[in-house]
XYZ file of C-alpha atoms in Angstrom:
683
model
C -100.183 127.308 -135.632
C -99.125 124.047 -137.702
C -96.391 123.443 -140.611
C -96.612 120.722 -143.172
C -94.765 118.783 -141.324
C -96.560 119.020 -137.429
C -99.770 120.012 -136.497
C -100.816 121.582 -132.839
C -103.966 120.147 -131.325
C -105.322 120.624 -127.835
C -106.164 117.784 -125.244
C -105.530 117.443 -121.011
C -102.595 116.019 -119.056
C -104.608 112.769 -116.996
C -101.982 111.573 -114.709
C -102.270 111.543 -110.903
C -102.002 115.346 -110.463
C -104.378 117.722 -109.250
C -104.189 120.356 -111.719
C -105.563 118.881 -115.127
C -103.955 120.733 -116.865
C -104.566 121.800 -120.141
C -102.446 120.755 -122.859
C -101.125 121.823 -126.721
C -99.277 118.763 -128.743
C -97.750 119.002 -131.704
C -97.948 115.721 -133.538
C -95.870 115.185 -136.767
C -96.255 112.157 -138.470
C -97.946 109.881 -135.812
C -95.587 110.934 -133.190
C -96.312 113.291 -130.307
C -92.905 115.283 -131.123
C -93.837 118.276 -128.410
C -95.976 119.118 -125.311
C -96.665 122.702 -123.948
C -99.495 123.940 -121.458
C -102.083 125.822 -122.789
C -104.680 128.932 -121.550
C -107.901 126.886 -122.517
C -108.231 125.916 -118.645
C -107.634 129.411 -117.104
C -106.477 128.318 -114.312
C -103.142 126.742 -115.409
C -102.307 129.884 -118.167
C -100.465 127.717 -120.484
C -97.689 126.679 -117.843
C -97.272 122.500 -117.192
C -94.614 120.672 -115.119
C -91.009 119.931 -116.482
C -92.048 116.142 -116.493
C -94.835 116.060 -118.494
C -93.337 118.853 -121.288
C -89.613 116.595 -121.226
C -91.122 112.906 -121.396
C -94.339 112.471 -122.384
C -93.236 112.152 -125.749
C -91.121 108.964 -124.413
C -93.858 108.143 -122.221
C -95.932 107.248 -125.542
C -93.651 106.770 -128.005
C -90.256 104.845 -125.840
C -89.126 101.468 -126.004
C -90.809 100.639 -123.085
C -94.636 101.265 -124.701
C -96.583 97.860 -124.977
C -97.466 97.812 -129.331
C -99.356 94.471 -128.697
C -101.145 91.888 -127.146
C -98.312 88.980 -125.327
C -98.676 85.499 -123.604
C -96.171 84.681 -120.902
C -93.453 81.698 -121.966
C -90.752 82.660 -119.545
C -90.997 82.195 -115.324
C -93.185 85.374 -113.931
C -91.484 88.383 -113.703
C -88.724 87.188 -116.363
C -89.920 89.321 -119.154
C -90.393 86.293 -121.309
C -93.411 86.721 -123.831
C -94.599 86.348 -127.021
C -96.694 88.600 -129.661
C -100.134 87.112 -129.719
C -103.633 88.600 -131.601
C -106.267 90.022 -130.273
C -108.883 86.948 -131.009
C -106.073 84.493 -129.133
C -105.456 87.045 -126.779
C -109.335 87.014 -125.558
C -109.643 83.853 -126.364
C -107.146 82.832 -123.696
C -108.730 85.295 -121.130
C -112.428 83.922 -121.614
C -111.371 80.506 -121.334
C -109.548 80.920 -118.193
C -111.423 82.820 -116.339
C -114.190 80.647 -117.163
C -112.204 78.010 -115.728
C -112.218 79.594 -112.838
C -115.794 80.343 -111.939
C -117.030 77.397 -113.186
C -114.322 76.408 -110.716
C -114.568 78.035 -107.704
C -117.775 81.056 -108.611
C -117.503 84.400 -109.778
C -116.329 85.830 -106.850
C -112.742 84.520 -107.699
C -112.737 86.798 -110.076
C -110.904 90.625 -108.791
C -110.237 93.814 -110.907
C -106.324 94.991 -109.517
C -107.149 99.178 -110.402
C -106.385 102.150 -109.459
C -105.592 105.646 -110.288
C -103.093 105.708 -113.705
C -105.302 107.811 -115.659
C -107.421 110.580 -114.655
C -109.967 110.057 -117.327
C -113.225 109.391 -115.965
C -113.630 106.717 -118.886
C -110.199 105.004 -119.320
C -110.787 104.703 -114.954
C -113.726 103.111 -114.487
C -116.738 103.233 -116.661
C -116.323 100.229 -119.086
C -114.585 98.221 -116.879
C -116.497 98.507 -114.187
C -120.142 96.965 -115.983
C -117.640 94.226 -117.553
C -116.782 93.353 -113.510
C -120.839 94.131 -112.158
C -122.255 91.795 -115.649
C -119.438 89.151 -114.523
C -120.210 89.198 -110.748
C -116.250 90.086 -109.841
C -115.490 90.902 -106.369
C -115.345 94.410 -105.377
C -112.493 96.387 -104.653
C -112.564 99.140 -102.008
C -109.996 100.657 -103.758
C -109.918 104.702 -102.544
C -108.004 103.337 -98.882
C -104.644 103.323 -101.433
C -105.085 106.889 -101.284
C -107.780 109.612 -100.775
C -109.920 107.485 -99.130
C -108.823 109.133 -95.599
C -109.154 112.758 -97.035
C -112.494 112.463 -98.267
C -113.803 110.736 -95.984
C -113.048 113.152 -93.372
C -114.041 116.389 -96.097
C -117.491 114.197 -96.549
C -117.169 113.693 -92.420
C -117.145 117.472 -91.870
C -118.326 119.555 -95.074
C -120.872 116.701 -96.541
C -120.816 115.694 -100.542
C -120.233 119.823 -100.711
C -116.817 121.211 -102.554
C -114.635 123.549 -101.031
C -113.152 126.698 -102.772
C -111.569 126.752 -105.509
C -107.613 127.317 -106.099
C -108.096 130.229 -107.051
C -108.215 132.306 -104.154
C -105.104 130.987 -103.135
C -104.189 133.993 -105.554
C -106.068 136.809 -103.170
C -104.943 135.605 -99.912
C -102.823 137.159 -96.738
C -102.365 133.922 -95.314
C -102.407 130.680 -97.872
C -101.417 127.841 -95.303
C -100.308 124.607 -97.455
C -99.985 121.501 -95.693
C -99.357 118.301 -95.980
C -98.295 119.575 -99.686
C -95.832 119.380 -101.919
C -97.215 121.391 -104.285
C -94.191 122.521 -106.233
C -94.047 119.553 -107.837
C -97.566 118.228 -107.219
C -99.485 121.107 -107.255
C -97.667 123.537 -109.405
C -100.365 126.276 -110.467
C -101.034 126.485 -106.275
C -97.906 127.491 -106.175
C -98.308 130.246 -108.447
C -101.159 131.847 -107.145
C -99.315 131.602 -104.005
C -96.797 133.734 -105.505
C -99.320 136.503 -106.793
C -100.547 137.158 -103.587
C -97.211 137.292 -102.257
C -96.787 139.803 -104.230
C -99.704 141.923 -102.720
C -98.385 141.385 -99.385
C -99.600 137.888 -98.423
C -97.546 135.501 -96.148
C -97.503 132.060 -96.957
C -96.882 129.143 -94.216
C -95.817 125.454 -95.025
C -96.130 122.598 -92.769
C -94.036 120.016 -93.859
C -91.658 117.848 -91.844
C -89.323 118.077 -94.950
C -88.497 121.606 -96.268
C -89.659 120.913 -99.667
C -89.127 123.292 -101.996
C -91.990 125.474 -101.432
C -91.443 125.920 -97.617
C -87.845 127.028 -98.984
C -90.092 130.865 -100.156
C -92.394 130.433 -96.799
C -92.930 133.258 -94.190
C -92.718 130.243 -91.707
C -92.070 126.409 -92.123
C -93.504 124.799 -89.380
C -92.191 120.576 -89.324
C -94.513 118.720 -87.066
C -93.231 114.769 -87.007
C -95.083 112.295 -89.346
C -98.969 111.915 -87.881
C -98.808 114.646 -85.523
C -100.483 117.279 -87.143
C -103.982 116.559 -85.208
C -102.103 117.667 -82.115
C -100.751 120.633 -84.250
C -104.573 121.957 -85.326
C -105.271 121.057 -81.642
C -102.983 123.556 -80.117
C -103.883 126.004 -83.155
C -107.705 125.910 -82.467
C -106.718 126.569 -78.858
C -104.956 129.248 -79.393
C -107.436 130.673 -81.511
C -109.523 130.162 -78.911
C -107.486 132.570 -76.074
C -106.804 135.342 -78.223
C -110.869 135.532 -78.932
C -110.496 134.572 -82.137
C -113.249 132.030 -82.632
C -116.538 133.688 -83.766
C -119.407 132.786 -81.764
C -121.838 133.610 -84.107
C -120.884 131.842 -86.739
C -119.937 128.829 -85.310
C -124.084 129.063 -82.758
C -125.379 128.723 -85.820
C -123.341 126.779 -88.594
C -121.555 124.528 -86.302
C -122.065 121.366 -84.815
C -120.016 120.054 -81.727
C -118.048 122.815 -81.244
C -118.041 121.728 -77.459
C -116.578 118.006 -77.999
C -114.122 119.027 -80.259
C -113.037 122.014 -77.991
C -113.195 119.415 -75.281
C -110.138 117.719 -76.783
C -107.820 120.227 -78.491
C -107.756 122.242 -74.746
C -106.170 118.952 -73.967
C -103.335 119.874 -76.151
C -102.239 123.606 -74.970
C -99.208 124.833 -77.217
C -96.388 124.193 -74.566
C -97.184 120.084 -74.429
C -98.656 120.005 -78.006
C -95.205 121.818 -78.700
C -93.220 117.996 -77.743
C -95.359 115.870 -79.032
C -95.249 117.364 -83.047
C -91.679 118.672 -82.240
C -92.742 122.378 -83.419
C -91.793 124.539 -80.697
C -94.586 126.367 -79.519
C -93.767 129.986 -80.018
C -94.344 128.749 -83.415
C -98.235 127.695 -82.517
C -98.570 130.592 -81.640
C -97.351 133.090 -83.923
C -99.119 131.151 -86.638
C -102.484 131.609 -84.469
C -102.206 134.653 -84.625
C -101.050 135.169 -88.165
C -104.111 132.368 -88.539
C -106.339 135.244 -86.670
C -105.628 138.470 -88.258
C -104.933 137.397 -92.204
C -108.690 137.667 -94.242
C -108.899 136.082 -96.494
C -107.726 132.740 -94.612
C -106.941 129.608 -97.299
C -105.842 126.404 -96.040
C -105.156 123.974 -99.068
C -104.137 120.744 -97.253
C -103.445 117.422 -99.393
C -102.022 113.621 -99.144
C -99.062 114.009 -97.242
C -101.033 114.553 -94.444
C -103.424 111.830 -94.094
C -101.122 109.242 -94.842
C -100.310 108.015 -91.352
C -101.885 106.707 -88.039
C -103.678 109.829 -87.484
C -104.187 110.931 -90.683
C -108.326 111.260 -90.826
C -107.786 113.504 -87.613
C -105.162 115.189 -89.165
C -107.122 116.638 -91.609
C -110.408 116.917 -89.833
C -109.127 119.430 -87.615
C -106.906 121.255 -90.135
C -110.122 122.038 -91.934
C -112.007 122.924 -88.942
C -109.991 126.036 -87.851
C -111.228 128.261 -90.787
C -114.684 127.072 -89.445
C -113.653 127.900 -85.965
C -112.778 131.327 -87.395
C -116.027 131.778 -89.223
C -113.971 132.412 -92.757
C -115.514 130.601 -94.995
C -117.166 132.588 -97.757
C -116.125 133.603 -101.215
C -112.634 134.592 -100.677
C -111.958 131.992 -97.516
C -111.567 128.827 -96.896
C -110.333 125.504 -97.265
C -109.096 123.964 -100.710
C -110.321 120.526 -101.081
C -113.756 118.651 -102.254
C -112.725 119.888 -105.234
C -114.763 116.843 -107.222
C -118.194 117.750 -105.583
C -117.959 120.340 -107.854
C -119.556 118.300 -110.860
C -122.524 116.826 -111.299
C -121.711 113.087 -111.687
C -123.820 110.095 -111.957
C -121.422 107.072 -111.479
C -123.916 104.543 -111.017
C -125.423 105.401 -114.201
C -121.821 104.545 -115.738
C -120.313 101.979 -113.922
C -124.115 100.004 -113.612
C -123.783 98.165 -110.465
C -127.200 97.159 -110.600
C -125.773 94.570 -114.115
C -124.661 92.569 -110.492
C -127.582 89.598 -110.256
C -126.456 89.716 -106.632
C -124.549 91.548 -104.151
C -120.629 90.331 -103.586
C -118.033 91.210 -101.788
C -115.866 93.945 -101.668
C -111.741 93.459 -100.492
C -109.535 96.241 -99.449
C -107.570 96.976 -101.742
C -104.700 97.121 -99.298
C -105.596 93.903 -98.428
C -105.042 91.598 -101.790
C -101.891 90.820 -101.276
C -101.919 88.634 -98.680
C -105.370 87.234 -100.243
C -103.433 86.169 -102.698
C -100.468 84.720 -100.945
C -102.178 83.381 -97.897
C -105.945 82.072 -100.208
C -107.357 83.954 -96.523
C -110.689 84.419 -98.212
C -113.146 81.853 -99.538
C -113.316 81.846 -103.023
C -109.836 82.158 -102.851
C -109.168 84.915 -105.969
C -108.140 82.820 -108.849
C -108.131 84.945 -111.426
C -106.625 89.247 -112.013
C -106.997 91.805 -113.999
C -104.527 94.424 -113.204
C -105.292 97.622 -115.229
C -104.147 101.463 -114.591
C -102.047 100.087 -111.981
C -98.472 99.150 -110.684
C -98.833 97.104 -107.373
C -95.530 95.821 -107.138
C -94.366 99.373 -106.892
C -97.036 101.195 -104.998
C -98.861 98.802 -103.043
C -97.036 98.451 -99.384
C -95.618 95.756 -98.455
C -93.690 94.997 -101.635
C -92.094 91.597 -100.666
C -95.874 90.345 -100.309
C -97.369 91.504 -103.060
C -94.415 90.148 -105.428
C -94.596 86.426 -103.180
C -98.335 87.036 -104.108
C -97.810 87.627 -107.726
C -95.454 84.738 -108.012
C -97.862 82.501 -107.933
C -98.588 80.458 -111.209
C -102.033 78.952 -109.983
C -103.659 82.633 -110.053
C -104.119 83.595 -113.644
C -103.239 87.336 -114.536
C -104.381 89.640 -116.461
C -102.613 93.068 -117.569
C -103.666 95.423 -119.247
C -100.991 98.387 -119.897
C -99.317 101.173 -121.128
C -95.610 99.687 -120.436
C -94.373 96.530 -119.489
C -94.257 96.770 -115.683
C -92.938 94.802 -112.981
C -96.239 94.028 -112.591
C -97.261 93.217 -116.151
C -93.617 91.206 -116.131
C -95.758 88.835 -113.720
C -99.112 88.593 -115.467
C -99.815 85.959 -117.715
C -102.407 87.267 -120.758
C -100.631 91.698 -121.320
C -103.169 93.479 -123.374
C -101.928 96.883 -124.618
C -103.669 100.240 -123.605
C -103.871 103.179 -125.532
C -102.982 106.236 -123.529
C -104.640 109.805 -122.574
C -103.225 111.375 -125.977
C -104.941 108.042 -127.807
C -108.269 108.277 -126.725
C -111.443 110.489 -125.950
C -111.921 111.381 -122.534
C -113.731 113.274 -120.088
C -111.523 114.927 -117.728
C -113.013 116.631 -113.887
C -110.833 117.311 -111.305
C -110.335 116.507 -107.397
C -108.148 119.519 -107.571
C -110.452 122.757 -109.021
C -113.272 122.945 -110.012
C -113.053 122.875 -114.177
C -114.414 120.267 -116.897
C -112.662 119.320 -119.636
C -112.696 116.858 -123.390
C -110.368 115.885 -124.691
C -110.406 113.739 -128.066
C -107.419 111.846 -129.823
C -104.031 113.908 -130.793
C -102.640 110.767 -132.272
C -103.971 107.163 -133.317
C -103.355 104.163 -130.505
C -100.129 103.307 -131.506
C -99.102 99.439 -132.824
C -102.084 97.282 -131.717
C -103.371 99.504 -128.452
C -106.831 100.369 -127.608
C -108.448 102.458 -125.410
C -109.681 100.744 -122.193
C -112.920 100.934 -122.740
C -113.239 98.966 -126.176
C -110.839 96.703 -124.336
C -113.346 95.995 -122.114
C -116.563 96.565 -125.203
C -114.203 93.522 -126.670
C -114.121 91.071 -123.560
C -117.357 91.949 -122.653
C -118.311 90.417 -126.203
C -116.607 87.788 -125.933
C -117.889 86.647 -122.660
C -121.376 87.148 -124.406
C -121.785 90.316 -122.450
C -125.432 91.286 -124.960
C -126.944 94.458 -122.447
C -127.083 97.549 -124.644
C -124.514 98.949 -122.547
C -121.672 96.818 -123.896
C -122.257 99.023 -127.018
C -122.601 102.426 -125.792
C -119.852 104.201 -127.512
C -117.333 106.311 -125.459
C -119.579 109.632 -126.591
C -122.510 108.644 -124.467
C -120.210 107.230 -121.653
C -119.322 111.038 -121.349
C -123.042 112.040 -121.272
C -123.147 108.394 -119.065
C -120.473 110.272 -116.119
C -121.902 114.046 -115.638
C -125.303 115.191 -115.521
C -125.884 117.175 -119.288
C -129.575 118.187 -117.031
C -128.030 119.563 -114.250
C -127.802 123.334 -113.770
C -123.917 123.449 -113.162
C -123.758 122.440 -116.927
C -125.248 125.350 -117.760
C -127.467 123.283 -121.529
C -124.070 121.704 -122.619
C -123.988 117.789 -122.679
C -120.444 116.730 -121.617
C -119.738 115.224 -125.011
C -120.058 118.184 -126.789
C -117.982 120.696 -123.898
C -115.419 121.854 -127.278
C -112.112 120.969 -127.160
C -109.447 123.490 -126.710
C -111.943 125.066 -123.600
C -112.942 123.697 -120.045
C -116.607 124.217 -118.469
C -116.015 125.811 -114.769
C -119.103 124.510 -112.438
C -120.103 127.792 -111.140
C -123.222 129.044 -109.193
C -126.239 130.161 -111.229
C -124.719 134.003 -111.347
C -121.601 132.875 -112.851
C -119.387 133.215 -109.595
C -117.058 130.632 -109.000
C -118.535 127.788 -105.830
C -117.673 128.860 -102.378
C -119.094 127.466 -98.968
C -121.383 130.021 -96.835
C -121.672 131.586 -100.715
C -123.289 129.716 -102.547
C -123.198 126.128 -101.584
C -124.297 124.997 -98.469
C -122.677 121.744 -96.123
C -124.229 118.844 -96.800
C -124.006 117.074 -93.821
C -126.922 115.069 -91.996
C -127.470 118.456 -90.289
C -126.654 121.094 -93.096
C -123.774 122.512 -90.667
C -120.389 122.064 -90.270
C -119.818 118.705 -88.342
C -116.752 118.921 -85.676
C -118.326 116.000 -83.762
C -119.661 113.232 -87.178
C -122.478 110.582 -85.905
C -121.709 109.597 -89.830
C -118.261 109.075 -89.402
C -118.816 107.422 -85.976
C -121.782 105.039 -88.515
C -118.870 104.394 -91.218
C -115.506 103.775 -89.297
C -116.473 103.125 -85.777
C -117.181 105.565 -82.538
C -113.891 107.052 -81.866
C -113.626 108.135 -86.158
C -116.838 110.648 -83.834
C -114.320 113.161 -83.196
C -110.540 113.781 -83.932
C -107.454 111.683 -81.892
C -104.469 111.619 -81.060
C -102.519 107.971 -81.759
C -99.202 107.598 -80.443
C -97.086 106.208 -82.483
C -95.436 103.228 -81.168
C -92.584 101.226 -82.870
C -89.231 99.284 -82.156
C -87.708 101.953 -84.775
C -86.523 104.955 -84.040
C -86.940 106.633 -87.487
C -90.525 107.541 -89.324
C -89.790 107.283 -92.761
C -92.155 109.710 -95.123
C -92.307 109.420 -99.019
C -92.401 112.791 -101.312
C -93.556 113.650 -104.326
C -91.100 113.577 -107.155
C -90.163 116.411 -109.567
C -89.413 113.384 -112.047
C -92.216 110.899 -111.844
C -96.074 111.515 -110.812
C -96.649 108.556 -108.616
C -94.652 105.912 -110.353
C -95.607 107.335 -114.117
C -93.195 108.611 -116.696
C -90.473 107.067 -115.728
C -89.526 105.771 -119.459
C -88.825 101.561 -119.254
C -88.403 102.071 -115.497
C -85.085 103.641 -114.980
C -81.591 102.198 -114.148
C -80.149 101.450 -110.674
C -78.468 105.232 -110.817
C -82.041 106.902 -110.610
C -82.416 105.528 -107.080
C -83.754 108.470 -105.489
C -81.499 108.700 -102.409
C -82.640 109.138 -98.337
C -82.647 112.321 -97.010
C -81.627 112.694 -93.218
C -80.902 115.354 -90.792
C -76.959 115.139 -89.317
C -78.072 115.054 -85.938
C -79.550 111.659 -86.905
C -76.835 110.993 -89.592
C -74.066 111.702 -87.031
C -75.416 109.458 -83.922
C -75.462 106.210 -86.525
C -71.479 107.169 -87.821
C -72.917 108.115 -91.267
C -71.131 111.350 -92.180
C -68.514 110.436 -95.148
C -70.898 107.206 -96.251
C -72.144 107.403 -99.938
C -75.005 104.704 -99.705
C -77.405 103.295 -96.955
C -79.650 100.279 -95.586
C -82.842 101.304 -94.380
C -85.037 98.306 -92.971
C -87.549 96.991 -90.285
C -88.892 93.591 -90.582
C -90.670 94.093 -94.061
C -87.716 94.353 -95.678
C -84.476 96.184 -97.066
C -83.474 99.022 -99.171
C -80.613 100.460 -100.683
C -79.961 103.855 -100.713
C -77.758 106.426 -101.680
C -77.192 108.644 -98.491
C -77.955 113.045 -98.674
C -77.367 114.425 -95.331
C -79.209 117.602 -94.775
C -81.164 119.488 -92.543
C -83.969 119.943 -95.849
C -85.383 117.368 -92.764
C -86.266 117.505 -89.655
C -84.741 115.322 -86.977
C -86.104 111.802 -86.139
C -87.453 111.199 -90.121
C -86.133 110.684 -93.224
C -87.601 110.422 -96.680
C -87.067 108.866 -100.070
C -89.143 109.556 -102.846
C -92.044 107.888 -103.905
C -92.820 105.606 -107.191
C -89.058 104.331 -108.347
C -89.284 101.462 -110.315
C -87.764 98.158 -108.397
C -85.595 98.346 -111.968
C -83.437 101.447 -109.816
C -83.163 98.976 -107.156
C -79.462 97.614 -106.106
C -81.316 95.167 -103.720
C -84.642 94.400 -105.971
C -86.800 96.676 -103.255
C -88.335 100.070 -102.983
C -88.987 102.007 -99.696
C -93.072 100.302 -100.411
C -91.154 97.014 -99.489
C -91.283 99.134 -95.808
C -94.453 100.311 -95.399
C -96.922 97.703 -93.492
C -100.437 96.872 -95.664
C -102.137 96.054 -92.193
C -101.280 99.357 -90.232
C -104.025 101.848 -91.035
C -105.545 105.400 -90.612
C -107.897 106.015 -88.125
C -110.645 106.743 -91.036
C -111.249 105.511 -93.834
C -108.547 101.729 -93.383
C -106.394 104.528 -94.711
C -102.203 103.919 -96.166
C -99.835 104.768 -94.026
C -96.845 106.075 -96.472
C -95.932 108.401 -93.992
C -96.031 106.706 -91.052
C -92.919 104.294 -91.288
C -90.743 102.897 -88.756
C -87.596 102.515 -90.151
C -83.941 102.319 -88.756
C -80.479 102.847 -90.991
C -77.089 102.045 -91.291
C -73.994 101.621 -93.573
C -74.641 99.565 -96.846
């Protein structure tokens, strides 16, 4: 519906969330005035989160929005910039980066990007073509988030998709594991609600009594990074109940005996002591799992972010295989990205590299920038789709790194973040509502396309166009740098794959969604119409593939005890106000500081009753936070929401300052955000 003053246009929410909702955007006089959910995507059913509904207008048109190219005129971090033209900006980048390459070689150039927009074009398309042609160092990004979970899935089930989240709507039992679903997976919650109205149960496994846990039939609160022990104990209890499906295991599971030998080291009573979960709860959950048909397990990022993250995910996703409950109705909601026939090499063109270049782990970037401990050292840095000062572990190291005057930094961003304030040149990027893009999902099986609902504001440009212009200024004449966005869509996904049903990605009608499904039109599901894509073609509970990539200890899940001189474990759940560090307007004020949640027992031991603010610290930093004493968090654990900008902090540090960039998960070198040792005292 539209009026003379406004018009409604279809679009897609591209922010970092597994739901990738279809939305309707109301536009008046070139401005976004309203955003609501649409029914184009059946899974999201016309519902969107409050964050996007209430804050998108400010995100697009707010005072913090970057509108023009800028050149730094004051000290790094001062926020002092002068407006310049695109021509001057591109010339400056070309001249300074060329000087770096002449002096140090092309590997002294590094892209530092992650997952601001999840559109396949804005995320990693023309940008990587540019860096591959340039011969820049490559970046291993996934260790920041997602790699542990993805590798655990790949090692167990290969590159096949798990069951779609719609299955939770019919489940007799859904286990929400390490998934703050109410604020980061909203439509899964709605599906679980449908199942519960039909008599289904829900169990939430999380150290924090998150909102969804308040409605759960059982809340299980293990200590951080002990999920693998809990999972092993469940496997043992299910075996003692006679619930292991021996026929299914014999035909479809590899490594069962080795896996169970590890699991049997953790009977319920012993596991209860280690993970802090009553043995009777472990036994009850095992009984519920044995009885439930269908059974759906929905793990998420919280499960992977600890020293045993890979093992925790692997054991959790192995449980349905032990039960033989993998079919069109039961399974694990994971691996959704494998539903889409992506053609990544065609999109990103690694063949443009004239020779192999080194790959740098994103978690090591702060150290490399600060210490110059690699050869050649990084001397030109492109920061885009990312706010490293807020998001990276060891925030104080990253501050010191970005403060270096001898590293030329280029920022490409929507808003003037703290990271952008440390750049020499800042290029203004278009939002997802101002450009064409193609949207797969890491949480469901639907593919969507969107067109701009408004023109780019000011002099902003889509990421693809920014890197086209950079490529032209650097003299790259290959035809692939002239590719328009519609062709990039067709480069991103195989238009000839049967799941596309003869439709080119660039021709998917806006305001619709295309489900990746089996030839007969049914939803994709393991052991129904999809089989594991592992080397053996079976569910691999012992994985030689993981051992070859990450070392022999990765062959089987295992438990590594916590070693820390600090008595409390800090976790960082998602927020109902932000999407990571996005949608926070101009950054926030001290009054927006997320509180520290602490159990009454821990507060009493530190004489913190009645204290309004506390100092949270370890060897890496110190953060001042409001204190909220609550039994929603289990003893021994404290929690504060992730993603707050530095401007919210009383002392210029947020909880990322406390997280080690050197501690790694047991798989994929993943960051340990939810496994941080701290102490707490009066501020």
